[in-house]
PDB file of C-alpha atoms in Angstrom:
ATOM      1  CA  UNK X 287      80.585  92.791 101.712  1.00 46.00           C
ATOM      2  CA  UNK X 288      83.344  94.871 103.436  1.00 57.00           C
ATOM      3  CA  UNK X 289      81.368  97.649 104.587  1.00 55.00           C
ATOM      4  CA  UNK X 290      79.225  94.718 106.860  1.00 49.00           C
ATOM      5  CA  UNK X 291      82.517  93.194 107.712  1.00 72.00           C
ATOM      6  CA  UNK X 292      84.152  96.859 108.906  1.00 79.00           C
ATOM      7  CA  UNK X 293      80.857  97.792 110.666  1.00 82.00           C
ATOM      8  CA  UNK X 294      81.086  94.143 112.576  1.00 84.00           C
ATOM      9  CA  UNK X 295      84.744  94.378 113.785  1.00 86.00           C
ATOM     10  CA  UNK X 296      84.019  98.296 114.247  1.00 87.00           C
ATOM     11  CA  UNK X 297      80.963  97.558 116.615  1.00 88.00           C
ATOM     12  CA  UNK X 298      83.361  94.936 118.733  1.00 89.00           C
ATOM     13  CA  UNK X 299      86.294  97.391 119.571  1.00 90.00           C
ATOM     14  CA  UNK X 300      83.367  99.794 120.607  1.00 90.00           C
ATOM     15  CA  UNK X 301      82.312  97.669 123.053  1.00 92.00           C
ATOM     16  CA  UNK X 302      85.326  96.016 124.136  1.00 93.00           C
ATOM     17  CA  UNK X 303      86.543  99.750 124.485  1.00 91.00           C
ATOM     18  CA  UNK X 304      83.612 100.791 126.978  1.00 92.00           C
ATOM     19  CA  UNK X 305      84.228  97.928 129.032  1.00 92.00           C
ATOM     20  CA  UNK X 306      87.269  97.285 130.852  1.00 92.00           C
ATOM     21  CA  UNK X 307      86.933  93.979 131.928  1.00 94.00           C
ATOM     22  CA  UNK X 308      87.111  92.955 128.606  1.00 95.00           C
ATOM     23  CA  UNK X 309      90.231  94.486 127.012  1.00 95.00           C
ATOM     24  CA  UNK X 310      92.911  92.195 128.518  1.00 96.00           C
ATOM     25  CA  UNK X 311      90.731  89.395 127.316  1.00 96.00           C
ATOM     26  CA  UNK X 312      89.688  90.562 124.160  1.00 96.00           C
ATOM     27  CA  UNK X 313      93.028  91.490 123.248  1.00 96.00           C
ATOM     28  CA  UNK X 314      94.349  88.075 124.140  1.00 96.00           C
ATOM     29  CA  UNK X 315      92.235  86.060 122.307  1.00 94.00           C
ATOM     30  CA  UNK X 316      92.412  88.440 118.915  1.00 95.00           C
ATOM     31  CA  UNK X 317      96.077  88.236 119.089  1.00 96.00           C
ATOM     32  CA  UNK X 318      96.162  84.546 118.402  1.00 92.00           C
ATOM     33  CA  UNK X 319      94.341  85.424 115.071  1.00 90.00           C
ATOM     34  CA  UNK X 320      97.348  87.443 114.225  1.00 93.00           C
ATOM     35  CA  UNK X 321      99.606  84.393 114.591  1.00 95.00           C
ATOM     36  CA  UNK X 322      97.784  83.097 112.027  1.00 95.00           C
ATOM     37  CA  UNK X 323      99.612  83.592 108.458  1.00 94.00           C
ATOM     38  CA  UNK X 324      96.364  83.275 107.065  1.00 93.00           C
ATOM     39  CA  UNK X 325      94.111  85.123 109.078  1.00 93.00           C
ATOM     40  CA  UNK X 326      90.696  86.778 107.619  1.00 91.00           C
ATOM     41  CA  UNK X 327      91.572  90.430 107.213  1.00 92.00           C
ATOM     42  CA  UNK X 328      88.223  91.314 109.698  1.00 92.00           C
ATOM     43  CA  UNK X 329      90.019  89.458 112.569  1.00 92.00           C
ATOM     44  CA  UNK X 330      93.134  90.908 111.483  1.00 94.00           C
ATOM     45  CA  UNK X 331      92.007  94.437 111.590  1.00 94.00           C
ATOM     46  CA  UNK X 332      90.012  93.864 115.265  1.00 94.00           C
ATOM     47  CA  UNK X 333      94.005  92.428 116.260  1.00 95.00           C
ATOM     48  CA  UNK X 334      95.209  95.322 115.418  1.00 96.00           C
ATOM     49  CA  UNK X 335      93.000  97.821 116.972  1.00 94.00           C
ATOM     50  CA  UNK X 336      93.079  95.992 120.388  1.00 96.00           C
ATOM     51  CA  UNK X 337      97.185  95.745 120.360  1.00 95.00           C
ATOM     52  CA  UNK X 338      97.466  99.041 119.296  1.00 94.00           C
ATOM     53  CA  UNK X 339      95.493 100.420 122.383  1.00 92.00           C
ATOM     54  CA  UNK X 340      95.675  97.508 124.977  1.00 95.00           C
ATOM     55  CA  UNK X 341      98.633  95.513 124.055  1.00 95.00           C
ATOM     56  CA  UNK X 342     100.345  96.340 126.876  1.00 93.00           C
ATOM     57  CA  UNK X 343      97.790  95.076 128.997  1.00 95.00           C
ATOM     58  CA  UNK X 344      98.794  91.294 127.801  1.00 95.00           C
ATOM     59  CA  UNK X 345     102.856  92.276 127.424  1.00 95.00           C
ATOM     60  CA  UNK X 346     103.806  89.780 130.077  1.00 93.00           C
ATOM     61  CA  UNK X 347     102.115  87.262 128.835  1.00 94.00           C
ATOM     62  CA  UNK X 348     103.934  84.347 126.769  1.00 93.00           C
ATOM     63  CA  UNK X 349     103.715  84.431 123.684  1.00 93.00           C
ATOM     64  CA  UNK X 350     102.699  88.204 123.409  1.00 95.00           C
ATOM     65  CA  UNK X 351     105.552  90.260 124.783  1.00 95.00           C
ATOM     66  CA  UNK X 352     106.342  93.651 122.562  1.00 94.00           C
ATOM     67  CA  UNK X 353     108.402  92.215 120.209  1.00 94.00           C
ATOM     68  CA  UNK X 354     106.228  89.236 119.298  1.00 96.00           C
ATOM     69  CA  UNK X 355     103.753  91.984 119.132  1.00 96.00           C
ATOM     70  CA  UNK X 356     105.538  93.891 116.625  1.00 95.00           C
ATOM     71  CA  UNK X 357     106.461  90.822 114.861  1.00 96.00           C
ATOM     72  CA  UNK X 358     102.729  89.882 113.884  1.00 96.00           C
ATOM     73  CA  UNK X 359     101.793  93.336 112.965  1.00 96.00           C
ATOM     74  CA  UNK X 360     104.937  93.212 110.595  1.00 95.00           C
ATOM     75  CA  UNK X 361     103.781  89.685 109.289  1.00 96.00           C
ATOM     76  CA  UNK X 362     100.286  90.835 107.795  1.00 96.00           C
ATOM     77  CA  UNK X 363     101.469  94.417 106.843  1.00 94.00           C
ATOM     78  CA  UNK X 364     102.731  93.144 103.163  1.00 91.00           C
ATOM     79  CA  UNK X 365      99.566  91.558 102.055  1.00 93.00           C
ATOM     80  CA  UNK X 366      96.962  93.586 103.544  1.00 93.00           C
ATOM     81  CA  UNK X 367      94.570  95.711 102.201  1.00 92.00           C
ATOM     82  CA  UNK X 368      95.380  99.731 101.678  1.00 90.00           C
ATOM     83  CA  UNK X 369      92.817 100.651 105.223  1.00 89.00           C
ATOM     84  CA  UNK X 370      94.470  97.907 106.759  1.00 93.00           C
ATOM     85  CA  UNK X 371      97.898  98.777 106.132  1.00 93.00           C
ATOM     86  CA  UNK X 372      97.089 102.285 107.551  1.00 91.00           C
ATOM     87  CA  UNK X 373      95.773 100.370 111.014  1.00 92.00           C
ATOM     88  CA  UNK X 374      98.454  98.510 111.257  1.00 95.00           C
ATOM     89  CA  UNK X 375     100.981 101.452 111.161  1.00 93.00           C
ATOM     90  CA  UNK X 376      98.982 103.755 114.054  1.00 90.00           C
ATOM     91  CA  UNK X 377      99.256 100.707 115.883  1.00 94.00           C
ATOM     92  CA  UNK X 378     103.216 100.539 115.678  1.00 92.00           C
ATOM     93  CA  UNK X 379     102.940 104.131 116.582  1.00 89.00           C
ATOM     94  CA  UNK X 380     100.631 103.670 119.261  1.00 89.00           C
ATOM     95  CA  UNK X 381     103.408 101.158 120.935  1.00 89.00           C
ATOM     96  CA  UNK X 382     106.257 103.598 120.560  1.00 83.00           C
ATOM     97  CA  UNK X 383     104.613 105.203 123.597  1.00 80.00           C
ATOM     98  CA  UNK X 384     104.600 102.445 125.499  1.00 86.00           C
ATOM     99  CA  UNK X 385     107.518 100.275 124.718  1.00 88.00           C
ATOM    100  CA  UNK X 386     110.695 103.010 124.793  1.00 85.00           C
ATOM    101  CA  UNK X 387     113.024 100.066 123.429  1.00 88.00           C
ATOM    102  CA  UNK X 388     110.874  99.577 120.673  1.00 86.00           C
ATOM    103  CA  UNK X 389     110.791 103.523 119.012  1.00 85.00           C
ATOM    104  CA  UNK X 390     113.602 103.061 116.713  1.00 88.00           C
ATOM    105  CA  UNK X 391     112.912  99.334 115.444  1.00 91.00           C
ATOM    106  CA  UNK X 392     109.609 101.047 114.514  1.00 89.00           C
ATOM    107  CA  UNK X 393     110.851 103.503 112.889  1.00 88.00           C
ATOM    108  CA  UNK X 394     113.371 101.647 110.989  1.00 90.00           C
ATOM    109  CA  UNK X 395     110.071 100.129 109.876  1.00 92.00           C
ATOM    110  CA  UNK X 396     107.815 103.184 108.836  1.00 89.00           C
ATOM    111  CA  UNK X 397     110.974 104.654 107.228  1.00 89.00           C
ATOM    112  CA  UNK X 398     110.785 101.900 104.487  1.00 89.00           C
ATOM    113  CA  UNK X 399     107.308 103.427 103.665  1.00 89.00           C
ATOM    114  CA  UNK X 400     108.339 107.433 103.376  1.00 87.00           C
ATOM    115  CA  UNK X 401     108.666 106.895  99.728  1.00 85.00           C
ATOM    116  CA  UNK X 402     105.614 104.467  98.877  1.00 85.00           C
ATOM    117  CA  UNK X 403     103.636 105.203  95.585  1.00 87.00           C
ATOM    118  CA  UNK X 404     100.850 105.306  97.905  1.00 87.00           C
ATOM    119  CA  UNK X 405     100.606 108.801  98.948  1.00 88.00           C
ATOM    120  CA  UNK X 406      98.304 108.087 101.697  1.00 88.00           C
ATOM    121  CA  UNK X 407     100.230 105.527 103.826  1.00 88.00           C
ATOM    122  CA  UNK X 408     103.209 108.064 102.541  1.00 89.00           C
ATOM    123  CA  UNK X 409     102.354 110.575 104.723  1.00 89.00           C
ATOM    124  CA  UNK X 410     101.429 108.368 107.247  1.00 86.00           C
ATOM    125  CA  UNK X 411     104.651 106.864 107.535  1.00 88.00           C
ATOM    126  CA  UNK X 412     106.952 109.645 107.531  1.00 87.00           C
ATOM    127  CA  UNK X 413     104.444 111.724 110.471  1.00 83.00           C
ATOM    128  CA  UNK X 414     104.031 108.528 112.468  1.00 80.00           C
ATOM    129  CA  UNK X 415     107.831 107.702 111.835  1.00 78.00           C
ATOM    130  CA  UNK X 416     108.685 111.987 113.112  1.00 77.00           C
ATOM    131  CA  UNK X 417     106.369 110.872 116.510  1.00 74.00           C
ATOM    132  CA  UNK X 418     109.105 109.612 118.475  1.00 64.00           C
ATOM    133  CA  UNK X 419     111.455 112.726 118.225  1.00 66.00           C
ATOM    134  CA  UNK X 420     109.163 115.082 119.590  1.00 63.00           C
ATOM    135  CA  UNK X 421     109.527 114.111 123.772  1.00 61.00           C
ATOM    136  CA  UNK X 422     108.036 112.068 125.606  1.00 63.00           C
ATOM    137  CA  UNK X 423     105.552 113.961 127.159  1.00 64.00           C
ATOM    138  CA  UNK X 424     103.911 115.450 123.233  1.00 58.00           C
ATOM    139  CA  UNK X 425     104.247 111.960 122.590  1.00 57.00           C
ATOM    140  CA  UNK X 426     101.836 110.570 125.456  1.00 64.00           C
ATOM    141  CA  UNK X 427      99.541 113.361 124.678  1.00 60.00           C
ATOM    142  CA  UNK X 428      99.201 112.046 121.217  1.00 58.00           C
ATOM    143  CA  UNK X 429      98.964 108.132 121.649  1.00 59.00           C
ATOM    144  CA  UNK X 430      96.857 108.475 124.568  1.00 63.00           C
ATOM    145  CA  UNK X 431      94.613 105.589 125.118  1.00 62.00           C
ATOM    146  CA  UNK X 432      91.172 106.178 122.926  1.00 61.00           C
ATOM    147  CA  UNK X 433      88.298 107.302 125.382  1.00 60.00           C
ATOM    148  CA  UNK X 434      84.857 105.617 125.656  1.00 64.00           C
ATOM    149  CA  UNK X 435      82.646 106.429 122.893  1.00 62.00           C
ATOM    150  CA  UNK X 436      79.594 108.511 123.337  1.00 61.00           C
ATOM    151  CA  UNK X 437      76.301 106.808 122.730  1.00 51.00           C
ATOM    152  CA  UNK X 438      74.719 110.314 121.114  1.00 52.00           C
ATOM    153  CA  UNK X 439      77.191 110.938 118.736  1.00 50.00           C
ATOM    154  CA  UNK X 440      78.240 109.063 115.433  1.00 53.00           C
ATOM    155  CA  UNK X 441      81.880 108.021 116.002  1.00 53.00           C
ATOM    156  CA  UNK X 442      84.350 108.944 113.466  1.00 52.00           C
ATOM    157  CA  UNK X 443      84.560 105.496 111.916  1.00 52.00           C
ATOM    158  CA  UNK X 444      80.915 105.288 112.188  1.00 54.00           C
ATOM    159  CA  UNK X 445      80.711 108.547 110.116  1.00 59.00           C
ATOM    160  CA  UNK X 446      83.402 107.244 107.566  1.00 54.00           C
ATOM    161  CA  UNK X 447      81.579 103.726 106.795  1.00 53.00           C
ATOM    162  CA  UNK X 448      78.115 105.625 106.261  1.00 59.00           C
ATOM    163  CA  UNK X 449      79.612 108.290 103.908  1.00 62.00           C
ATOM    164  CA  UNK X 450      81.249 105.303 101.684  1.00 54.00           C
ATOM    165  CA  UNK X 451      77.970 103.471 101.748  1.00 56.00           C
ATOM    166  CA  UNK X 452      76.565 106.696 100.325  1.00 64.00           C
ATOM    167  CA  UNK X 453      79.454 106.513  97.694  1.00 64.00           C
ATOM    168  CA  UNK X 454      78.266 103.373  96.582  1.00 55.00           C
ATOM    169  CA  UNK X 455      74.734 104.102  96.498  1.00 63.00           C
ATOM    170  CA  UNK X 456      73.997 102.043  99.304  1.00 53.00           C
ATOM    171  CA  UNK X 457      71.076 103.270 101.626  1.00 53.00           C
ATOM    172  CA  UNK X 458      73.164 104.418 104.952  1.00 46.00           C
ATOM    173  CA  UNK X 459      72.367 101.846 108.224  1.00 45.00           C
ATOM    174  CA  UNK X 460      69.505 103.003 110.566  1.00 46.00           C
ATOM    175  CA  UNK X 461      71.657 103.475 113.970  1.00 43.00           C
ATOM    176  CA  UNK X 462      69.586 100.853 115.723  1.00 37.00           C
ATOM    177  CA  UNK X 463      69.479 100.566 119.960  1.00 35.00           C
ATOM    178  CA  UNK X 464      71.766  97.696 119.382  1.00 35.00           C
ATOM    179  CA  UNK X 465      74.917  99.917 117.830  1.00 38.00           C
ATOM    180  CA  UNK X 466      73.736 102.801 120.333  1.00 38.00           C
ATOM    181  CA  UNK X 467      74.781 100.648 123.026  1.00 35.00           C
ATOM    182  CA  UNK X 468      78.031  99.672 121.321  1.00 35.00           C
ATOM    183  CA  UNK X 469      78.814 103.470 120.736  1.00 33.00           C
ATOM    184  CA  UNK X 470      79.129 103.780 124.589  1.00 33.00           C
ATOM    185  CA  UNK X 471      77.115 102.620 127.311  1.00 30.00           C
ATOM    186  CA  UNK X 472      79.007 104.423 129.692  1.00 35.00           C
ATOM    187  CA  UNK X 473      78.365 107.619 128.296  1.00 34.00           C
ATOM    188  CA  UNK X 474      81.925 108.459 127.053  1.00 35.00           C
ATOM    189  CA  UNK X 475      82.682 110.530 124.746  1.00 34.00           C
ATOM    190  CA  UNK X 476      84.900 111.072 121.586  1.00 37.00           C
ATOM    191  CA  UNK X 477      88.512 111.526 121.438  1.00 35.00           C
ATOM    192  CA  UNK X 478      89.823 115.233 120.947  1.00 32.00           C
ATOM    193  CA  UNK X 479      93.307 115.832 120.179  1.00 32.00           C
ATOM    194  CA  UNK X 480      94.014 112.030 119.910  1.00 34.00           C
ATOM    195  CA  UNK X 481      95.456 110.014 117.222  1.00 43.00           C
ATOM    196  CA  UNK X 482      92.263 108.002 116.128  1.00 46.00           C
ATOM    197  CA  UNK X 483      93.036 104.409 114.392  1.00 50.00           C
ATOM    198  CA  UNK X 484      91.277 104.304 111.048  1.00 43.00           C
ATOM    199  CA  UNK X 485      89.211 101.187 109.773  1.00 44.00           C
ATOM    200  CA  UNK X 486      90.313  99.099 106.625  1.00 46.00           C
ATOM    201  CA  UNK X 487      89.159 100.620 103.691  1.00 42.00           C
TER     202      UNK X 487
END
C-alpha cells in the first residue's frame, strides 16, 4: 500500500539526485503531474521533491516559472495527505532561497498554518515561515541543495519507511543491490546540517 508507493517515489528522487543529467528532466516532466488537479498523491509527492531542490533548474521554462511553481504546490496543499502536506511546505521553503521575490508570498502562506490543530505541520510552519528573516547567507546554509546519497548508509527516509513497516508488523525490506545503487552510485554521502524533505506519511 503506501509504504510500496513511498519506497517507489523515494527510490526515484535517489537516483534522479545522484545523477545530474537527469534533474532538469526529471523535474520537467514531474511538474506536469502537478498541473494535474487530480494527480495520484505518489506523483505528487516525487513533484514536489524535485521542485523543491531543482526547480530552478526549469524556472525559465514556460509554463514553470516560480510563480507557476508556487501556484501548483499551493493547488494540492488542501487535499493532501498529513506527510504530504509537510513536503510540500519544505519545498516552499526550499524556494525562498532561490527566488528573493518570492520570501514573503511564502510566508504569507505558511503563516496561515502557525495555528493549525495539527501540531506537527504547526511547528513546521511557523520555523519554515521564521527562515527568511535570518540573512541570506544562514539561509543558503540551510536550504542548500541535498547531497548525493551514500550507497553504505540507510538514508533518513529509508530509515523512517523501515521503522513504520516495523510499526505495522510488517517484515522490514531486504536492502537489495537494486536500492544500493539508488542510495548513491556515486558514492555521496548524507546531508549534515541540511534541511532534509520528509516523505508522505
Amino acid at each position: 500500500g503506501r509504504h510500496v508507493a513511498d519506497e517507489v517515489w523515494f527510490r526515484i528522487v535517489q537516483i534522479v539526485t545522484n545523477n545530474k543529467e537527469l534533474q532538469k528532466y526529471a523535474t520537467m516532466a514531474l511538474f506536469e503531474s502537478l498541473l494535474d488537479p487530480k494527480a495520484h498523491e505518489t506523483c505528487i509527492c516525487m513533484a514536489t521533491y524535485l521542485v523543491g531542490e531543482y526547480g530552478y533548474l526549469v524556472m525559465d521554462e514556460e509554463g514553470m516559472f516560480p510563480d507557476q511553481q508556487f501556484e501548483a504546490l499551493k493547488m494540492h496543499f488542501g487535499n493532501a495527505s498529513k506527510g504530504t502536506r509537510g513536503l510540500i511546505l519544505s519545498a516552499m521553503a526550499k524556494m525562498c532561497n532561490v527566488y528573493p521575490d518570492f520570501r514573503e508570498e511564502i510566508r504569507q502562506f505558511m503563516d496561515k498554518y502557525r495555528s493549525s490543530a495539527d501540531v506537527e505541520l504547526q511547528q513546521r510552519a511557523i520555523e519554515y515561515a521564521a527562515l527568511p528573516g535570518l540573512g541570506d547567507e544562514w539561509l543558503e546554509e540551510v536550504l542548500r541543495e541535498m547531497p548525493q546519497y551514500s550507497m553504505d548508509r540507510v538514508s533518513p527516509i529509508e530509515a523512517r519507511l523501515q521503522s513504520e513497516a516495523e510499526a505495522k508488523g510488517e517484515e522490514p525490506r531486504e536492502r537489495t543491490a537494486s536500492s544500493n545503487s539508488a542510495s548513491g552510485t556515486n558514492g555521496g554521502h548524507d546531508s549534515q546540517g541540511t534541511l532534509a524533505m520528509p516523505p508522505a506519511a
